[in-house]
Tab-separated table of C-alpha atoms and ligand atoms in Angstrom:
chain	number	residue	atom	x	y	z
A	3	MET	CA	-12.492	-8.770	-9.575
A	4	GLN	CA	-13.741	-5.473	-11.129
A	5	SER	CA	-12.233	-2.639	-9.141
A	6	MET	CA	-13.884	0.860	-9.831
A	7	LYS	CA	-12.333	3.498	-11.829
A	8	PHE	CA	-11.944	6.835	-9.920
A	9	GLU	CA	-13.812	8.429	-12.598
A	10	GLU	CA	-17.162	6.772	-11.201
A	11	PHE	CA	-16.565	8.705	-8.010
A	12	ASP	CA	-18.665	11.402	-7.497
A	13	LEU	CA	-15.148	13.412	-7.252
A	14	ALA	CA	-14.188	17.154	-8.462
A	15	PRO	CA	-12.932	16.896	-12.089
A	16	GLU	CA	-9.912	18.952	-10.455
A	17	ILE	CA	-9.263	15.971	-7.843
A	18	ILE	CA	-10.129	13.140	-10.930
A	19	GLU	CA	-7.299	15.060	-12.542
A	20	ALA	CA	-4.975	15.446	-9.706
A	21	ILE	CA	-5.193	11.112	-9.243
A	22	SER	CA	-4.669	10.418	-12.907
A	23	TYR	CA	-1.471	12.973	-12.380
A	24	MET	CA	-0.488	10.714	-9.334
A	25	GLY	CA	-0.649	7.816	-11.643
A	26	PHE	CA	-3.672	5.989	-10.049
A	27	GLU	CA	-5.569	4.045	-12.368
A	28	THR	CA	-8.244	2.067	-10.512
A	29	ALA	CA	-9.354	2.713	-6.662
A	30	SER	CA	-8.373	-0.046	-4.041
A	31	PRO	CA	-10.861	-2.018	-2.256
A	32	ILE	CA	-10.671	0.411	0.933
A	33	GLN	CA	-10.807	3.502	-1.028
A	34	GLU	CA	-13.990	2.151	-3.173
A	35	LYS	CA	-16.042	1.971	0.023
A	36	ALA	CA	-14.486	4.581	1.898
A	37	ILE	CA	-14.859	7.457	-0.465
A	38	PRO	CA	-18.435	7.610	-1.265
A	39	ALA	CA	-19.281	7.157	2.581
A	40	ALA	CA	-17.290	10.177	3.386
A	41	ILE	CA	-17.991	12.170	0.304
A	42	LYS	CA	-22.048	11.871	1.562
A	43	GLY	CA	-20.242	13.164	4.666
A	44	LYS	CA	-20.601	10.251	7.474
A	45	ASP	CA	-18.488	9.044	9.772
A	46	VAL	CA	-15.911	6.033	9.143
A	47	LEU	CA	-14.240	3.467	11.106
A	48	ALA	CA	-12.330	1.811	7.997
A	49	VAL	CA	-10.084	-1.668	9.120
A	50	ALA	CA	-7.730	-2.358	6.229
A	51	GLN	CA	-4.075	-3.603	6.426
A	52	THR	CA	-0.876	-1.560	5.597
A	53	GLY	CA	-0.047	-1.020	1.751
A	54	THR	CA	-4.010	-0.687	1.070
A	55	GLY	CA	-4.076	2.669	0.164
A	56	LYS	CA	-5.705	4.508	3.253
A	57	THR	CA	-4.260	8.014	2.731
A	58	ALA	CA	-5.800	8.379	-0.283
A	59	ALA	CA	-8.967	6.751	0.895
A	60	PHE	CA	-9.504	9.777	3.321
A	61	THR	CA	-7.061	12.697	1.807
A	62	LEU	CA	-9.177	12.590	-1.419
A	63	PRO	CA	-12.613	13.005	-0.093
A	64	VAL	CA	-11.966	15.238	2.227
A	65	LEU	CA	-10.515	17.484	-0.626
A	66	HIS	CA	-12.828	17.232	-2.703
A	67	ASN	CA	-15.452	18.668	0.155
A	68	ILE	CA	-12.915	21.659	0.646
A	69	LEU	CA	-13.462	21.894	-2.706
A	70	GLN	CA	-16.678	21.733	-3.664
A	71	ASN	CA	-18.076	23.988	-0.207
A	72	LYS	CA	-15.157	26.440	-1.105
A	73	ILE	CA	-13.674	26.212	2.859
A	74	THR	CA	-11.115	28.817	3.701
A	75	GLY	CA	-9.028	28.523	6.706
A	76	THR	CA	-8.085	25.336	8.487
A	77	SER	CA	-11.358	22.870	8.054
A	78	THR	CA	-9.052	19.063	8.534
A	79	LEU	CA	-6.997	18.317	10.888
A	80	ILE	CA	-4.913	14.856	10.120
A	81	ILE	CA	-3.529	12.810	13.603
A	82	THR	CA	-0.976	10.219	12.915
A	83	PRO	CA	1.276	8.428	14.801
A	84	THR	CA	4.912	9.448	13.522
A	85	ARG	CA	6.907	12.346	11.938
A	86	GLU	CA	7.366	9.771	8.718
A	87	ILE	CA	3.883	9.099	8.436
A	88	ALA	CA	3.166	12.694	9.289
A	89	LEU	CA	5.553	13.482	6.420
A	90	GLN	CA	4.128	11.057	3.677
A	91	ILE	CA	0.815	11.864	4.416
A	92	ASP	CA	1.498	15.618	3.515
A	93	ARG	CA	3.390	14.893	0.566
A	94	GLN	CA	0.818	13.121	-1.008
A	95	ILE	CA	-1.648	15.937	0.001
A	96	GLN	CA	0.569	18.289	-1.740
A	97	GLY	CA	0.976	16.112	-4.712
A	98	PHE	CA	-2.599	16.082	-5.245
A	99	SER	CA	-3.263	19.744	-4.393
A	100	TYR	CA	-1.180	20.749	-6.522
A	101	PHE	CA	-3.962	20.947	-9.062
A	102	LEU	CA	-6.221	22.376	-6.143
A	103	GLY	CA	-5.003	25.485	-4.456
A	104	ILE	CA	-5.470	23.674	-1.361
A	105	ASN	CA	-2.495	24.036	1.276
A	106	SER	CA	-1.418	21.590	4.034
A	107	LEU	CA	1.186	21.809	6.751
A	108	ALA	CA	3.432	19.009	8.839
A	109	ILE	CA	3.436	19.454	12.385
A	110	TYR	CA	5.553	16.937	13.946
A	111	GLY	CA	8.488	17.098	17.056
A	112	GLY	CA	11.885	17.234	16.907
A	113	GLY	CA	12.500	20.570	14.798
A	114	ASP	CA	14.232	23.493	15.462
A	115	ALA	CA	12.917	27.243	16.713
A	116	ASP	CA	12.664	28.008	12.984
A	117	GLU	CA	10.176	24.885	12.165
A	118	TRP	CA	8.414	25.999	14.965
A	119	GLU	CA	7.964	29.747	14.115
A	120	GLN	CA	7.177	28.538	10.306
A	121	GLN	CA	4.400	25.808	12.234
A	122	LYS	CA	2.909	28.535	14.353
A	123	LYS	CA	2.609	31.223	11.709
A	124	ALA	CA	0.622	28.418	9.606
A	125	LEU	CA	-1.683	27.498	12.476
A	126	ARG	CA	-2.177	31.033	12.901
A	127	ASP	CA	-2.926	32.015	9.082
A	128	GLY	CA	-5.562	29.120	8.946
A	129	VAL	CA	-3.238	26.306	6.677
A	130	GLU	CA	-6.534	24.477	5.392
A	131	VAL	CA	-4.894	20.833	6.010
A	132	ILE	CA	-2.960	20.041	9.370
A	133	VAL	CA	-1.271	17.014	9.309
A	134	ALA	CA	-0.098	16.550	12.582
A	135	THR	CA	1.367	13.654	15.949
A	136	PRO	CA	-0.591	14.382	18.642
A	137	GLY	CA	2.184	15.549	21.473
A	138	LYS	CA	3.508	18.080	18.649
A	139	LEU	CA	0.255	19.401	17.612
A	140	LEU	CA	-1.061	19.680	21.524
A	141	SER	CA	2.154	21.700	22.649
A	142	HIS	CA	1.035	24.666	19.786
A	143	LEU	CA	-2.688	24.364	20.915
A	144	GLY	CA	-1.710	25.220	24.287
A	145	MET	CA	-1.176	28.789	23.101
A	146	ASN	CA	-4.328	29.450	21.551
A	147	TYR	CA	-3.191	31.087	18.329
A	148	ALA	CA	-3.998	27.829	16.070
A	149	LYS	CA	-7.615	28.675	14.713
A	150	THR	CA	-9.433	25.515	15.369
A	151	ASP	CA	-12.896	26.760	15.897
A	152	LYS	CA	-13.536	26.190	11.992
A	153	ILE	CA	-12.256	22.262	11.726
A	154	GLN	CA	-15.198	19.812	10.073
A	155	HIS	CA	-13.018	16.941	9.590
A	156	LEU	CA	-11.111	14.895	12.141
A	157	ILE	CA	-9.228	11.999	10.662
A	158	LEU	CA	-7.435	9.513	13.054
A	159	ASP	CA	-4.735	7.415	10.936
A	160	GLU	CA	-3.318	4.600	12.267
A	161	ALA	CA	-5.250	4.573	15.286
A	162	ASP	CA	-4.449	1.568	16.604
A	163	ARG	CA	-0.495	2.317	16.719
A	164	MET	CA	-1.097	5.802	18.081
A	165	LEU	CA	-3.144	3.815	20.725
A	166	ASP	CA	-0.139	1.755	21.065
A	167	MET	CA	2.063	4.089	21.665
A	168	GLY	CA	0.046	5.994	24.300
A	169	PHE	CA	-1.338	8.373	22.546
A	170	LEU	CA	-5.091	8.244	24.121
A	171	ASP	CA	-5.417	11.128	26.042
A	172	ASP	CA	-3.090	13.628	24.245
A	173	ILE	CA	-5.523	12.580	21.279
A	174	LYS	CA	-8.422	13.179	24.028
A	175	ARG	CA	-7.394	16.297	24.637
A	176	ILE	CA	-7.034	17.412	21.451
A	177	ILE	CA	-10.736	15.978	20.344
A	178	SER	CA	-11.673	19.061	23.489
A	179	LYS	CA	-10.593	21.583	21.564
A	180	ILE	CA	-12.390	20.950	18.388
A	181	PRO	CA	-15.868	21.402	17.025
A	182	LYS	CA	-18.370	18.750	18.491
A	183	LYS	CA	-20.116	18.971	15.342
A	184	ARG	CA	-17.611	17.570	12.585
A	185	GLN	CA	-17.355	14.682	10.216
A	186	THR	CA	-14.467	12.031	11.861
A	187	LEU	CA	-13.132	9.232	9.692
A	188	MET	CA	-10.670	6.980	11.536
A	189	PHE	CA	-8.296	4.495	10.106
A	190	SER	CA	-6.894	1.340	11.556
A	191	ALA	CA	-4.161	-1.671	10.480
A	192	THR	CA	-6.018	-3.743	13.152
A	193	MET	CA	-9.299	-3.674	15.053
A	194	PRO	CA	-8.397	-4.751	18.964
A	195	PRO	CA	-11.106	-4.056	21.689
A	196	LYS	CA	-9.511	0.003	21.999
A	197	ILE	CA	-9.835	0.778	18.845
A	198	GLU	CA	-13.477	-0.192	19.303
A	199	GLY	CA	-14.067	1.786	22.604
A	200	LEU	CA	-12.622	4.930	21.045
A	201	ALA	CA	-14.361	4.278	17.976
A	202	LYS	CA	-17.546	4.194	20.335
A	203	GLN	CA	-16.498	7.919	21.860
A	204	ILE	CA	-15.650	9.850	19.239
A	205	LEU	CA	-17.353	8.910	16.172
A	206	ASN	CA	-21.455	9.476	15.418
A	207	GLU	CA	-23.128	6.471	14.132
A	208	PRO	CA	-20.468	5.761	11.111
A	209	GLU	CA	-20.074	3.545	8.461
A	210	PHE	CA	-18.269	0.251	9.294
A	211	ILE	CA	-15.846	-0.731	6.700
A	212	SER	CA	-13.383	-3.601	7.118
A	213	ILE	CA	-11.563	-5.179	4.265
A	214	ALA	CA	-10.510	-8.620	4.879
A	215	ILE	CA	-7.239	-9.964	3.308
A	216	SER	CA	-7.761	-11.741	0.642
A	217	LYS	CA	-6.418	-15.436	0.057
A	218	PRO	CA	-4.734	-16.751	-2.987
A	219	ALA	CA	-6.759	-18.868	-5.132
A	220	GLU	CA	-6.521	-22.656	-4.340
A	221	SER	CA	-5.895	-23.525	-8.539
A	222	VAL	CA	-2.441	-21.242	-7.958
A	223	PHE	CA	0.385	-24.184	-6.522
A	224	GLN	CA	2.327	-21.590	-4.838
A	225	GLY	CA	6.357	-22.795	-3.521
A	226	VAL	CA	9.247	-21.161	-2.232
A	227	TYR	CA	12.817	-20.965	-2.782
A	228	LEU	CA	15.219	-20.382	-0.229
A	229	THR	CA	18.052	-18.459	-2.716
A	230	TYR	CA	21.101	-16.563	-2.643
A	231	GLU	CA	20.699	-13.694	-4.260
A	232	ASN	CA	23.136	-14.252	-6.916
A	233	GLN	CA	21.438	-18.501	-7.341
A	234	LYS	CA	18.163	-16.812	-8.730
A	235	THR	CA	18.618	-15.842	-12.298
A	236	PRO	CA	20.540	-19.074	-12.496
A	237	LEU	CA	17.369	-20.662	-10.744
A	238	ILE	CA	15.090	-19.107	-12.873
A	239	ASN	CA	16.742	-20.319	-15.943
A	240	HIS	CA	17.041	-23.338	-15.075
A	241	LEU	CA	13.124	-23.915	-14.392
A	242	ILE	CA	12.112	-21.936	-17.142
A	243	SER	CA	14.497	-23.268	-20.251
A	244	ASP	CA	12.999	-26.415	-21.330
A	245	GLN	CA	9.545	-26.193	-19.990
A	246	GLU	CA	7.533	-25.378	-23.081
A	247	GLU	CA	4.163	-25.681	-21.255
A	248	TYR	CA	4.945	-22.185	-19.596
A	249	LYS	CA	4.186	-20.150	-22.273
A	250	SER	CA	3.736	-16.822	-20.490
A	251	ILE	CA	5.738	-16.114	-17.601
A	252	LEU	CA	5.837	-13.102	-15.099
A	253	VAL	CA	8.630	-12.342	-12.616
A	254	PHE	CA	7.852	-9.600	-10.375
A	255	THR	CA	10.678	-7.788	-8.360
A	256	SER	CA	9.878	-4.675	-6.150
A	257	THR	CA	12.761	-2.336	-7.473
A	258	LYS	CA	13.027	-1.064	-10.571
A	259	LYS	CA	17.032	-0.850	-10.333
A	260	LYS	CA	17.005	-4.784	-10.796
A	261	VAL	CA	14.725	-5.040	-13.585
A	262	ASN	CA	17.311	-4.509	-16.718
A	263	ASP	CA	20.053	-7.181	-14.726
A	264	ILE	CA	17.131	-9.246	-14.317
A	265	VAL	CA	16.368	-8.978	-18.347
A	266	ARG	CA	19.508	-9.442	-19.573
A	267	GLY	CA	20.017	-12.752	-17.256
A	268	LEU	CA	17.083	-14.199	-18.245
A	269	ARG	CA	17.838	-12.975	-21.979
A	270	ASN	CA	17.782	-16.247	-24.348
A	271	LYS	CA	18.142	-17.112	-28.279
A	272	ASN	CA	14.902	-19.479	-28.192
A	273	TYR	CA	12.549	-16.598	-26.754
A	274	ARG	CA	11.605	-13.043	-26.029
A	275	VAL	CA	12.338	-11.635	-22.727
A	276	GLU	CA	10.916	-7.798	-21.799
A	277	ALA	CA	10.658	-5.413	-19.319
A	278	ILE	CA	8.107	-3.042	-17.871
A	279	SER	CA	8.292	-0.798	-15.349
A	280	SER	CA	6.546	2.734	-14.058
A	281	ASP	CA	9.410	4.471	-15.830
A	282	PHE	CA	7.700	3.200	-19.598
A	283	GLU	CA	5.621	5.972	-21.203
A	284	GLN	CA	2.250	4.659	-21.499
A	285	SER	CA	1.787	3.716	-24.787
A	286	LYS	CA	5.160	1.894	-24.318
A	287	ARG	CA	3.548	-0.162	-21.758
A	288	GLU	CA	0.496	-1.016	-23.750
A	289	GLU	CA	2.831	-1.738	-27.030
A	290	ILE	CA	4.352	-4.515	-24.419
A	291	MET	CA	1.471	-5.599	-22.813
A	292	THR	CA	-0.468	-6.410	-26.064
A	293	GLU	CA	2.581	-8.445	-27.409
A	294	PHE	CA	2.516	-10.138	-24.155
A	295	ARG	CA	-1.045	-11.237	-24.510
A	296	ALA	CA	-0.616	-12.358	-27.691
A	297	ASN	CA	2.249	-14.686	-26.547
A	298	LYS	CA	5.303	-12.972	-28.250
A	299	ILE	CA	6.954	-12.276	-25.614
A	300	ARG	CA	7.676	-15.271	-23.293
A	301	VAL	CA	8.841	-13.633	-20.132
A	302	LEU	CA	8.163	-10.252	-18.684
A	303	VAL	CA	9.807	-8.724	-16.160
A	304	ALA	CA	7.900	-6.186	-13.776
A	305	THR	CA	7.608	-4.186	-11.189
A	306	ASP	CA	4.239	-4.131	-9.145
A	307	VAL	CA	2.791	-1.233	-11.459
A	308	ILE	CA	1.066	-4.145	-13.873
A	309	SER	CA	0.020	-6.155	-10.707
A	310	ARG	CA	-3.164	-4.320	-10.030
A	311	GLY	CA	-5.614	-3.404	-11.881
A	312	VAL	CA	-4.112	-4.756	-15.214
A	313	ASP	CA	-5.846	-7.742	-16.846
A	314	ILE	CA	-3.500	-10.650	-18.194
A	315	PRO	CA	-5.555	-13.234	-19.381
A	316	GLN	CA	-3.581	-16.333	-19.237
A	317	ILE	CA	-0.059	-16.400	-17.375
A	318	ASP	CA	1.410	-19.876	-16.879
A	319	LEU	CA	3.932	-18.886	-13.936
A	320	VAL	CA	4.776	-16.245	-12.330
A	321	PHE	CA	8.056	-15.600	-10.109
A	322	ASN	CA	8.464	-13.417	-7.394
A	323	TYR	CA	12.146	-12.204	-7.673
A	324	ASP	CA	12.076	-11.227	-4.217
A	325	ALA	CA	9.333	-10.621	-1.262
A	326	PRO	CA	6.519	-8.667	-2.124
A	327	GLY	CA	6.363	-5.654	0.153
A	328	ASN	CA	3.274	-7.227	1.968
A	329	ALA	CA	0.388	-9.974	1.596
A	330	GLU	CA	-2.180	-8.406	0.175
A	331	GLU	CA	0.236	-7.503	-3.007
A	332	TYR	CA	1.712	-11.298	-2.694
A	333	VAL	CA	-1.851	-12.222	-2.879
A	334	HIS	CA	-2.272	-9.642	-6.353
A	335	ARG	CA	0.538	-10.520	-7.631
A	336	ILE	CA	-0.202	-14.567	-7.954
A	337	GLY	CA	-3.377	-14.025	-8.725
A	338	ARG	CA	-1.802	-13.088	-12.090
A	339	THR	CA	-1.915	-16.697	-12.576
A	340	GLY	CA	-4.611	-19.649	-12.134
A	341	ARG	CA	-7.472	-17.053	-12.710
A	342	ALA	CA	-11.008	-18.295	-13.376
A	343	GLY	CA	-9.831	-22.227	-11.775
A	344	ALA	CA	-7.221	-22.436	-14.359
A	345	GLU	CA	-4.127	-24.084	-12.956
A	346	GLY	CA	-1.195	-21.741	-12.372
A	347	VAL	CA	1.982	-21.917	-10.771
A	348	ALA	CA	3.922	-18.767	-7.947
A	349	LEU	CA	7.569	-19.375	-7.273
A	350	THR	CA	8.762	-17.511	-4.708
A	351	LEU	CA	12.553	-16.698	-4.611
A	352	ILE	CA	13.470	-15.529	-0.737
A	353	ASN	CA	16.963	-14.562	0.175
A	354	GLU	CA	18.327	-14.337	3.905
A	355	LEU	CA	17.222	-10.881	4.210
A	356	ASP	CA	13.779	-11.165	3.525
A	357	MET	CA	12.665	-14.426	5.205
A	358	GLU	CA	10.977	-12.368	8.120
A	359	LYS	CA	8.957	-10.750	5.741
A	360	PHE	CA	7.765	-13.973	3.753
A	361	ASP	CA	7.144	-15.161	7.211
A	362	ALA	CA	4.900	-12.499	7.979
A	363	ILE	CA	3.498	-12.928	4.466
A	364	GLU	CA	2.522	-16.690	5.340
A	365	LYS	CA	1.277	-15.798	8.633
A	366	LEU	CA	-1.407	-13.494	7.093
A	367	ILE	CA	-2.280	-15.790	3.829
A	368	GLU	CA	-2.211	-18.694	6.644
A	369	LYS	CA	-0.517	-20.967	4.850
A	370	LYS	CA	3.191	-22.281	5.052
A	371	VAL	CA	3.931	-21.973	1.481
A	372	TYR	CA	5.785	-25.317	0.126
A	373	ARG	CA	9.484	-24.910	0.420
A	374	ALA	CA	10.866	-26.274	-2.624
A	375	GLN	CA	14.402	-28.426	-3.129
A	376	MET	CA	17.085	-26.449	-5.035
A	377	PRO	CA	18.613	-28.369	-8.020
A	378	ASP	CA	22.075	-29.607	-6.667
A	379	PHE	CA	24.002	-27.557	-9.513
A	380	ILE	CA	23.011	-23.954	-8.635
A	381	GLY	CA	24.114	-25.572	-4.781
A	382	GLU	CA	22.522	-24.972	-1.183
A	383	GLY	CA	20.643	-21.582	-0.983
A	384	PRO	CA	20.419	-20.208	2.933
A	385	LYS	CA	18.844	-22.134	5.657
A	386	TRP	CA	15.151	-20.477	6.737
A	387	LYS	CA	15.817	-18.379	10.010
A	388	VAL	CA	13.225	-16.134	11.275
A	389	LYS	CA	12.952	-14.777	14.740
A	390	VAL	CA	10.401	-17.107	16.907
A	391	ARG	CA	7.718	-14.567	17.793
A	392	ARG	CA	5.528	-15.175	21.351
A	393	ALA	CA	2.055	-15.691	20.427
A	394	THR	CA	0.136	-12.708	22.001
A	395	LYS	CA	-2.676	-13.038	24.201
A	396	GLY	CA	-5.763	-12.555	21.901
A	397	LYS	CA	-4.690	-13.053	18.990
A	398	LYS	CA	-5.486	-15.963	16.651
A	399	PRO	CA	-2.649	-18.402	16.687
A	400	PHE	CA	-1.243	-19.304	13.335
A	401	ARG	CA	-1.587	-22.765	12.112
A	402	LYS	CA	0.904	-24.473	9.686
B	22	LIG	P1	-1.361	2.337	3.652
B	22	LIG	O1	-1.837	3.713	4.536
B	22	LIG	O2	-2.804	1.269	4.033
B	22	LIG	O3	-0.491	1.919	4.266
B	22	LIG	P2	-0.802	3.839	1.646
B	22	LIG	O4	-2.059	4.777	1.628
B	22	LIG	O5	-0.002	4.165	1.962
B	22	LIG	O6	-1.292	2.612	2.649
B	22	LIG	O7	-0.349	3.665	-0.074
B	22	LIG	C1	0.600	2.089	-0.241
B	22	LIG	C2	0.963	2.824	-1.696
B	22	LIG	O8	-0.337	2.635	-2.084
B	22	LIG	C3	1.266	4.024	-1.940
B	22	LIG	O9	2.797	4.239	-2.553
B	22	LIG	C4	0.154	4.957	-2.863
B	22	LIG	O10	0.855	5.892	-3.441
B	22	LIG	C5	-0.321	3.858	-3.373
B	22	LIG	N1	-1.530	3.822	-3.733
B	22	LIG	C6	-2.645	3.655	-2.950
B	22	LIG	N2	-3.559	4.182	-3.723
B	22	LIG	C7	-3.464	3.417	-4.888
B	22	LIG	C8	-4.289	3.305	-6.506
B	22	LIG	N3	-5.709	3.524	-6.429
B	22	LIG	N4	-3.387	2.952	-7.332
B	22	LIG	C9	-2.394	2.735	-7.357
B	22	LIG	N5	-1.000	2.814	-6.223
B	22	LIG	C10	-2.264	3.251	-4.854
B	23	LIG	MG1	-1.210	4.120	6.166
């Protein structure tokens, strides 16, 4: 899998600089497909699951366009279902825009009179990018001070969720108040028929982009241990200490905080155990990676920084110290082993709190991962327990 570097896109140099400042190195698959289409001015309907980088997939081309065409005034409207998502998007835009002199504002419900006045002022002054929840935006639009006549980019983020939340009519009312001649980008995690219906109504000859969830390679043996948190380090030590065939071992954890504790717990006089995290300077990261590749470090404990993009030639064993955030991340992490047909082993340690999350991952990869037996001396782990989810109509049943 060869991922594209951001420099390879036709993006303005200021945007490239902003991206590298954010720490993004290679584009995610949805970004790789959506950014070029959006730069060309096409409408886009993009479907990719949560956590695949959809925000940057729509913000980057839009910011590029504003910059390139020296657009002033309110040109971009991003509609999103919740206050939290609006704030997240606004924060990401501000991160990028620091270099670009482009202003954005999040508009959502629940604020006080001061906030209302601030939003009103920004809308009247024509802030470049508005990120809004539908209801609150409509209240403002009803008062006729917002300058919507120059809007040329409309983005619907989490479109499926907005429809589930009953925002269809609000969305249509908002659209009736902005110019017909515009570029519309619609992003969704799923593609139910009602999304198709909405897309037909509001998109103009869209480029349809769909990123299927990737599946782990068949050559990777996957296992899961049900463990209490305090059993995890002893378990890993037991599994690796006298298994010399595992020369390169990666231990992933989702939280930076745990990295040092894990390293301390795995330290051993017979081999080197080191950490790598996004807190490290680039040079330090590279130094550690070089030693790891050269088999001078046997066990590397990492946060997700290195699970994307970095090429590690041969890992024999991957541990997930905890459940990855989502299926995509799981597939990425375990894809570090068993590459190019080589045999690999990926073991995931799941405590009672992560079971729901892991259950969701298994559904997405359509595989029930082998439940490995805890060694006797460690004692029993927690029992597998997840809430039973009723199959919803129209959804493909999950086969175990
Ligand atoms: P989605 O909207 O698809 O759920 P987000 O846009 O919120 O996903 O991105 C998920 C996470 O991935 C965010 O923390 C974001 O900063 C990070 N991210 C997105 N694109 C990249 C990239 N190209 N490189 C590194 N991290 C990225
Ligand atoms: Mg998103």
